[in-house]
Structure formats: structure tokens, C-alpha cells
Coordinates of C-alpha atoms in Angstrom, one line a residue:
M5 CA 0.0 0.0 0.0
P6 CA 1.6 3.3 -1.0
T7 CA 2.5 5.6 1.8
P8 CA 1.7 9.3 1.9
R9 CA 5.3 10.0 1.2
H10 CA 5.2 8.1 -2.1
I11 CA 2.0 9.9 -3.1
L12 CA 3.7 13.3 -2.5
I13 CA 6.8 12.4 -4.6
S14 CA 4.6 11.2 -7.4
L15 CA 2.6 14.5 -7.4
I16 CA 5.8 16.5 -7.4
A17 CA 7.1 14.6 -10.4
L18 CA 3.9 15.0 -12.4
S19 CA 3.8 18.7 -11.5
S20 CA 7.3 19.2 -12.7
L21 CA 6.6 17.3 -15.9
F22 CA 3.6 19.3 -17.0
G23 CA 4.8 22.6 -15.5
C24 CA 8.1 22.7 -17.5
K25 CA 6.3 22.1 -20.8
K26 CA 6.9 25.2 -23.0
E27 CA 3.8 27.1 -24.1
E28 CA 3.8 27.3 -27.8
S29 CA 3.5 30.9 -29.2
K30 CA 0.6 31.7 -31.5
P31 CA 1.7 32.1 -35.1
L32 CA 1.5 35.7 -36.5
P33 CA -0.6 36.4 -39.6
K34 CA 1.5 37.2 -42.7
D35 CA -1.2 39.2 -44.5
Q36 CA -1.6 42.0 -42.0
L37 CA 0.3 44.1 -39.5
T38 CA 0.7 43.1 -35.9
V39 CA 1.5 45.9 -33.3
E40 CA 2.7 45.5 -29.7
Y41 CA 3.7 48.4 -27.4
S42 CA 4.9 49.0 -23.9
I43 CA 5.2 52.3 -21.9
D44 CA 7.0 52.7 -18.7
R45 CA 4.4 55.1 -17.3
D46 CA 1.5 57.1 -18.6
V47 CA 1.0 59.4 -15.6
L48 CA 3.7 62.1 -15.4
Q49 CA 4.4 65.7 -14.5
V50 CA 5.2 68.5 -17.0
G51 CA 8.6 67.8 -18.7
D52 CA 9.1 64.2 -17.3
P53 CA 10.5 61.8 -19.9
V54 CA 8.5 58.7 -20.9
E55 CA 9.8 55.6 -22.6
L56 CA 7.5 54.1 -25.3
N57 CA 8.5 50.9 -27.2
V58 CA 6.5 50.0 -30.4
T59 CA 7.1 46.7 -32.1
V60 CA 5.5 46.0 -35.6
Y61 CA 5.5 42.6 -37.4
Y62 CA 5.0 42.9 -41.2
P63 CA 5.7 40.9 -44.4
E64 CA 9.3 40.3 -45.5
N65 CA 8.9 42.2 -48.7
G66 CA 7.0 45.1 -47.2
V67 CA 8.0 48.8 -46.7
L68 CA 7.0 50.0 -43.2
Q69 CA 6.1 53.6 -42.4
L70 CA 5.5 54.8 -38.8
P71 CA 3.8 58.2 -38.3
P72 CA 5.5 61.1 -36.6
I73 CA 4.3 61.5 -33.0
G74 CA 5.4 65.1 -32.2
R75 CA 2.5 67.5 -31.7
G76 CA 3.2 71.0 -30.4
K77 CA 3.7 71.1 -26.7
E78 CA 1.2 68.4 -26.0
I79 CA 3.5 65.5 -27.3
V80 CA 7.2 66.4 -27.6
Q81 CA 9.5 63.7 -29.1
L82 CA 12.9 63.9 -27.4
K83 CA 14.5 60.8 -29.0
R84 CA 13.8 58.0 -31.5
D85 CA 15.8 54.8 -32.1
S86 CA 14.7 52.1 -34.6
S87 CA 15.9 48.6 -35.5
V88 CA 14.7 46.0 -38.0
A89 CA 15.3 42.2 -37.8
S90 CA 14.2 39.2 -39.9
R91 CA 12.3 36.4 -38.3
E92 CA 12.3 32.6 -39.0
D93 CA 8.6 32.7 -39.8
G94 CA 9.1 35.0 -42.9
L95 CA 8.2 38.2 -41.2
K96 CA 10.2 41.3 -40.3
Q97 CA 10.2 42.8 -36.8
S98 CA 10.6 46.6 -36.5
T99 CA 11.3 47.9 -32.9
T100 CA 11.1 51.6 -32.3
Q101 CA 12.0 53.2 -29.0
Y102 CA 10.6 56.6 -28.3
R103 CA 11.4 59.1 -25.5
I104 CA 8.6 61.6 -25.2
T105 CA 7.3 64.2 -22.8
S106 CA 4.6 66.9 -22.6
F107 CA 4.6 70.5 -21.5
R108 CA 0.8 70.9 -21.2
L109 CA -1.5 69.7 -18.5
G110 CA -4.2 67.2 -19.5
D111 CA -4.7 63.9 -21.2
F112 CA -3.1 63.5 -24.7
P113 CA -3.0 60.5 -27.0
V114 CA 0.5 59.8 -28.3
S115 CA -0.7 59.6 -31.9
T116 CA -4.0 59.3 -33.8
N117 CA -2.3 58.5 -37.1
S118 CA -2.0 55.1 -38.7
I119 CA 0.9 52.7 -39.3
T120 CA 1.2 51.7 -43.0
C121 CA 3.1 49.0 -44.9
A122 CA 3.3 48.8 -48.7
V123 CA 3.5 45.2 -50.0
G124 CA 3.8 45.5 -53.8
E125 CA 0.6 47.2 -54.9
Q126 CA -1.2 46.3 -51.6
M127 CA -1.3 48.8 -48.7
L128 CA -1.6 47.3 -45.2
T129 CA -2.8 49.7 -42.5
T130 CA -3.3 49.6 -38.7
S131 CA -3.8 52.1 -35.9
F132 CA -1.0 53.4 -33.8
P133 CA -1.1 52.0 -30.2
E134 CA -3.7 53.8 -28.1
A135 CA -1.2 55.1 -25.6
V136 CA -2.4 58.2 -23.6
L137 CA -0.3 60.5 -21.5
H138 CA -1.9 61.9 -18.3
V139 CA 0.0 65.1 -17.5
K140 CA -0.4 66.3 -13.9
S141 CA 0.7 69.5 -12.2
A142 CA 3.6 69.5 -9.8
L143 CA 1.7 71.9 -7.6
T144 CA -0.2 70.6 -4.6
A145 CA -4.0 70.8 -4.5
D146 CA -3.9 73.7 -2.0
A147 CA -1.3 75.7 -3.9
S148 CA -2.3 79.2 -4.9
D149 CA -2.2 80.2 -8.6
K150 CA -1.3 83.8 -7.7
L151 CA 2.2 84.9 -8.6
E152 CA 4.4 86.2 -5.8
D153 CA 5.8 89.8 -6.0
I154 CA 9.3 90.2 -7.3
K155 CA 11.8 90.6 -4.6
A156 CA 13.8 93.7 -4.4
V157 CA 17.4 93.6 -5.8
R158 CA 19.8 93.0 -3.0
K159 CA 22.9 95.2 -3.3
L160 CA 26.1 93.4 -2.7
P161 CA 28.5 95.0 -0.2
D162 CA 31.2 97.3 -1.7
V163 CA 34.6 95.7 -2.1
I164 CA 36.2 99.0 -0.9
P165 CA 34.4 100.9 1.9
R166 CA 32.8 104.2 0.9
W167 CA 34.8 106.2 3.4
V168 CA 38.0 105.1 1.7
W169 CA 36.9 106.7 -1.6
I170 CA 35.9 109.9 0.3
V171 CA 39.4 110.1 1.9
L172 CA 41.1 109.5 -1.5
G173 CA 39.0 112.1 -3.2
A174 CA 39.8 114.7 -0.5
A175 CA 43.5 113.9 -0.8
L176 CA 43.4 114.3 -4.6
V177 CA 41.6 117.7 -4.3
A178 CA 44.1 118.9 -1.7
F179 CA 47.0 117.8 -3.9
L180 CA 45.7 119.6 -7.0
A181 CA 45.0 122.7 -5.0
G182 CA 48.5 122.8 -3.6
L183 CA 50.0 122.2 -7.1
I184 CA 48.1 125.0 -8.7
T185 CA 48.9 127.4 -5.8
S186 CA 52.6 126.5 -6.0
R187 CA 52.7 127.3 -9.7
L188 CA 50.8 130.5 -9.3
W189 CA 53.2 131.6 -6.5
K190 CA 56.3 130.9 -8.6
N191 CA 54.8 132.8 -11.6
R192 CA 53.5 135.7 -9.5
K193 CA 56.0 138.1 -11.0
Q194 CA 56.0 138.7 -14.7
R195 CA 59.2 138.0 -16.4
T196 CA 61.1 141.0 -17.6
P197 CA 60.8 141.3 -21.3
E198 CA 63.9 140.7 -23.3
P199 CA 65.4 143.8 -24.8
P200 CA 65.1 144.2 -28.6
P201 CA 68.1 143.2 -30.7
L202 CA 70.8 145.7 -31.4
P203 CA 70.8 147.5 -34.7
P204 CA 73.0 146.0 -37.4
H205 CA 75.5 148.9 -37.4
V206 CA 76.1 148.5 -33.6
I207 CA 76.8 144.8 -34.0
A208 CA 79.2 145.6 -36.9
L209 CA 81.0 148.3 -35.0
N210 CA 81.4 146.0 -32.0
A211 CA 82.8 143.3 -34.3
L212 CA 85.2 145.7 -35.9
Q213 CA 86.6 146.7 -32.5
A214 CA 87.0 143.0 -31.5
L215 CA 88.8 142.4 -34.8
W216 CA 91.2 145.3 -34.2
D217 CA 91.9 144.1 -30.7
K218 CA 93.1 140.8 -32.0
G219 CA 96.3 142.5 -33.4
L220 CA 96.2 140.7 -36.7
L221 CA 97.9 143.8 -38.4
E222 CA 100.9 143.5 -36.1
K223 CA 101.1 139.8 -36.8
D224 CA 100.9 140.5 -40.5
E225 CA 98.1 137.9 -40.9
C226 CA 96.4 139.7 -43.8
N227 CA 94.4 136.7 -45.1
L228 CA 92.7 136.1 -41.8
F229 CA 92.2 139.9 -41.3
Y230 CA 90.5 140.4 -44.7
T231 CA 88.4 137.2 -44.2
E232 CA 87.0 138.4 -40.9
L233 CA 86.7 142.0 -42.1
S234 CA 84.7 141.0 -45.2
M235 CA 82.4 138.7 -43.1
I236 CA 81.6 141.6 -40.7
L237 CA 80.7 143.8 -43.7
R238 CA 78.6 141.0 -45.3
I239 CA 76.7 140.4 -42.0
Y240 CA 76.0 144.2 -41.8
L241 CA 74.7 144.3 -45.3
D242 CA 72.4 141.3 -44.5
G243 CA 71.0 143.0 -41.4
R244 CA 70.9 146.5 -42.8
F245 CA 69.7 146.0 -46.4
Q246 CA 68.1 142.5 -46.1
L247 CA 70.6 140.9 -48.4
N248 CA 71.8 137.3 -48.2
A249 CA 75.2 138.7 -48.3
P250 CA 77.1 135.9 -46.4
D251 CA 76.2 133.4 -49.1
Q252 CA 76.5 135.7 -52.2
T253 CA 79.5 136.4 -54.4
T254 CA 81.1 139.7 -54.6
E255 CA 79.6 140.4 -58.1
E256 CA 76.0 139.6 -56.7
I257 CA 76.5 141.9 -53.8
V258 CA 77.9 144.8 -55.9
W259 CA 75.2 144.4 -58.5
E260 CA 72.3 144.4 -55.9
M261 CA 73.8 147.4 -54.0
S262 CA 74.2 149.3 -57.2
R263 CA 70.4 149.4 -57.5
S264 CA 69.9 150.6 -53.9
V265 CA 68.6 154.2 -53.6
E266 CA 70.0 154.4 -50.1
L267 CA 73.7 154.4 -51.3
N268 CA 75.3 157.3 -53.2
Q269 CA 77.9 156.7 -55.8
A270 CA 80.9 157.2 -53.5
Q271 CA 79.5 154.6 -51.0
Q272 CA 79.0 152.2 -53.9
D273 CA 82.6 152.7 -55.0
I274 CA 83.9 152.1 -51.5
L275 CA 81.9 148.9 -51.2
Q276 CA 83.0 147.6 -54.6
E277 CA 86.7 148.5 -54.1
F278 CA 86.9 146.8 -50.7
M279 CA 85.1 143.6 -51.8
K280 CA 87.4 143.2 -54.8
Q281 CA 90.5 143.9 -52.6
A282 CA 89.3 141.2 -50.1
D283 CA 88.8 138.7 -52.9
R284 CA 92.4 139.3 -54.2
V285 CA 93.8 138.7 -50.7
K286 CA 91.7 135.5 -50.0
F287 CA 91.8 133.9 -53.4
A288 CA 94.8 135.5 -55.3
K289 CA 97.1 135.4 -52.4
D290 CA 97.7 139.2 -52.6
H291 CA 99.7 140.5 -49.6
P292 CA 98.9 144.2 -49.0
D293 CA 101.0 146.2 -46.5
R294 CA 100.0 147.4 -43.1
Q295 CA 98.9 150.8 -44.3
T296 CA 96.6 149.3 -47.0
M297 CA 95.1 147.0 -44.3
E298 CA 94.4 150.0 -42.0
N299 CA 92.8 151.9 -44.9
A300 CA 90.5 148.9 -45.6
F301 CA 89.6 148.8 -41.9
N302 CA 88.8 152.5 -41.7
T303 CA 87.0 152.5 -45.0
T304 CA 84.7 149.7 -43.9
K305 CA 84.0 151.5 -40.6
Q306 CA 83.3 154.7 -42.5
F307 CA 80.8 152.8 -44.8
I308 CA 79.0 151.3 -41.9
T309 CA 78.8 154.7 -40.0
E310 CA 77.5 156.5 -43.1
T311 CA 74.9 153.9 -44.1
K312 CA 73.5 153.1 -40.6
V313 CA 69.8 153.8 -39.8
E314 CA 69.4 157.0 -37.9
N315 CA 66.2 156.1 -36.0
E316 CA 67.5 155.7 -32.5
P317 CA 69.6 158.0 -30.3
E318 CA 73.0 156.6 -29.3
S319 CA 72.0 156.8 -25.6
K320 CA 69.3 154.2 -26.1
I321 CA 71.6 152.0 -28.0
E322 CA 74.2 152.2 -25.2
N323 CA 71.6 151.3 -22.7
R324 CA 70.5 148.3 -24.7
K325 CA 74.1 147.1 -25.0
S326 CA 74.5 147.3 -21.2
E327 CA 71.2 145.4 -20.8
I328 CA 72.4 142.6 -23.1
G329 CA 75.7 142.5 -21.4
N330 CA 74.0 142.1 -17.9
S331 CA 71.6 139.4 -19.1

């Protein structure tokens, strides 16, 4: 007689035998579309992502077309990945993974369009999965819909205290005031105006005296004597008659002075004779005696004295000479 233990073992064996038997899958039709889908959640808050997987089985020689599911702010497609694989039963399997969300409150179907598949001249059609998103507000039920007032701008503390800027500004003003006062104090007295330049004849007569004091006549240095004497006369002509005499030839000076109405014929002859005599000494190596050199000196001095401008008394000229000497 079988014991209870034997009966229990037999039941377990029978249960294992029938329980491990694999359930055969139902064959899919080949003349129509089969759609399966899964969604990780259908209740969400605004902006939360939702994963939607859509699998379509269709004929091997068919061309599958899935509709777009983006629709304004109600349904926003964030990402879409697709893959296609062939099956042993002669069908193709298309798997599409959507990541979607919504920025509107309410209930919104993911898509109301159809899935189509062209098989030759035949068009197979089926509806998109009836997935609906239920978008809820993140606010609590007792939350107020009134906007809060904007808070006042909060001023950040100054990096440098205000009193430091005040002290620096006062110091700058004091420095500028002291600088201006110092310069005004230094320039409180007007500078004495410089005396006007000496007349050309005074400059020439002073130069003649300096030449005479060199003693070139006693040293018999006639070339140097005539060179300096002719330069004194040329500078005088430049200042007195506005000639460029230091850079002109003797012929140019004589020709221009011959047209001057301020010289009489005797003065023109004196000028011409001296200039030619000086050229003979400087360029032709002429060597006049001491008496001739003294005559040339006196003639030049006479020419300057006779042709000077008589527009200032000698006393004023002497005063100006002393002022220039003191300065």
C-alpha cells in the first residue's frame, strides 16, 4: 500500500513534468500588421520623460512607415531609435524606442495616425497604439495660482568701503589745489621782457673793435684779417639791407647794392673796391702792406657809419648794449 510519502513524490514529479512544458507561441498572420507596445508610465508631470516601445510585425517584402508623433507642446519627441530584424517565420520585426514628454496639463493620446506598410501594390494599415499621457501639475492641490511679487534687488557689499573713496577724493583735491597754488606763486612776478636786438651797425662796429683788438695787423696775418673784415661787412649788409650777403658772391652783392637808392655813388665805389680787394687777398694770395690794411679797416668802418639807420639815439643803443651784457 503506497504511503503518503510516495504519493507526495509522485505528485511533485507529475507537476514538474507538466509545468516545465513550454507554451507554444501563437503564429502571427502574414497578410496583416501586428503591433505591440509598452510604456514605462502614462502618468507624469510636465517635462518628465516617458519611454515608449513600439514593435511591428510585417511581411518580409513590405516597406513599413511609422507616423511622426510630435504634436506641439502636447506631445514632444525627445529621442527615437529604430531597428529591423528578420524572423524565422518569414516576417520582419521593427522595434522603435521613443522618448517623449509633454509641456501641457491634460490627457493627450500619443498619436492618432496610422501605421502603414506597402507590399507590392497592396497597402496594409493599422492604428498606432492607443497610448495616452496623463500630465499632472507638480503643484499641490492647495497651492495658490497667484504669482508672488518680485523681490527687491539685494545690493552686494562694496569691495572697498565708501569712506576710503571719500578720503582718497579729498586727498586728490588737496594735492591739485597745492600744485596750482605753488605754480601761481612761482609765476606771480611777470618775467622782464627781453630787450630788442641791437641795430646791425652797432653789431658791426662792436665786431670791428673786436677784430682790431686781435692785433692781426701787427702779426701780418692779412688773409685772416681780410676774411673776418669782409664777413663783418657781409653780415652788416644782410641786417641793414636784407641781403643774403654771407652766401652771395662779390659780383652779386655789388650788383644788388648798385640798385639801392640808399647808397650814393661814393659809397657804392667804397663797397666795390673793398670787396674786390678782399677777394684778391683771399683767393689770389695778394699780400697788402699794413697801411693798406688799416685803410681797408677805416673805409669799412666809414661805410657802416655813413649807411646806418638813424632812427634811435646813441644813448638808447648804449643802454641796450648794457642790458644785453648784464643778461
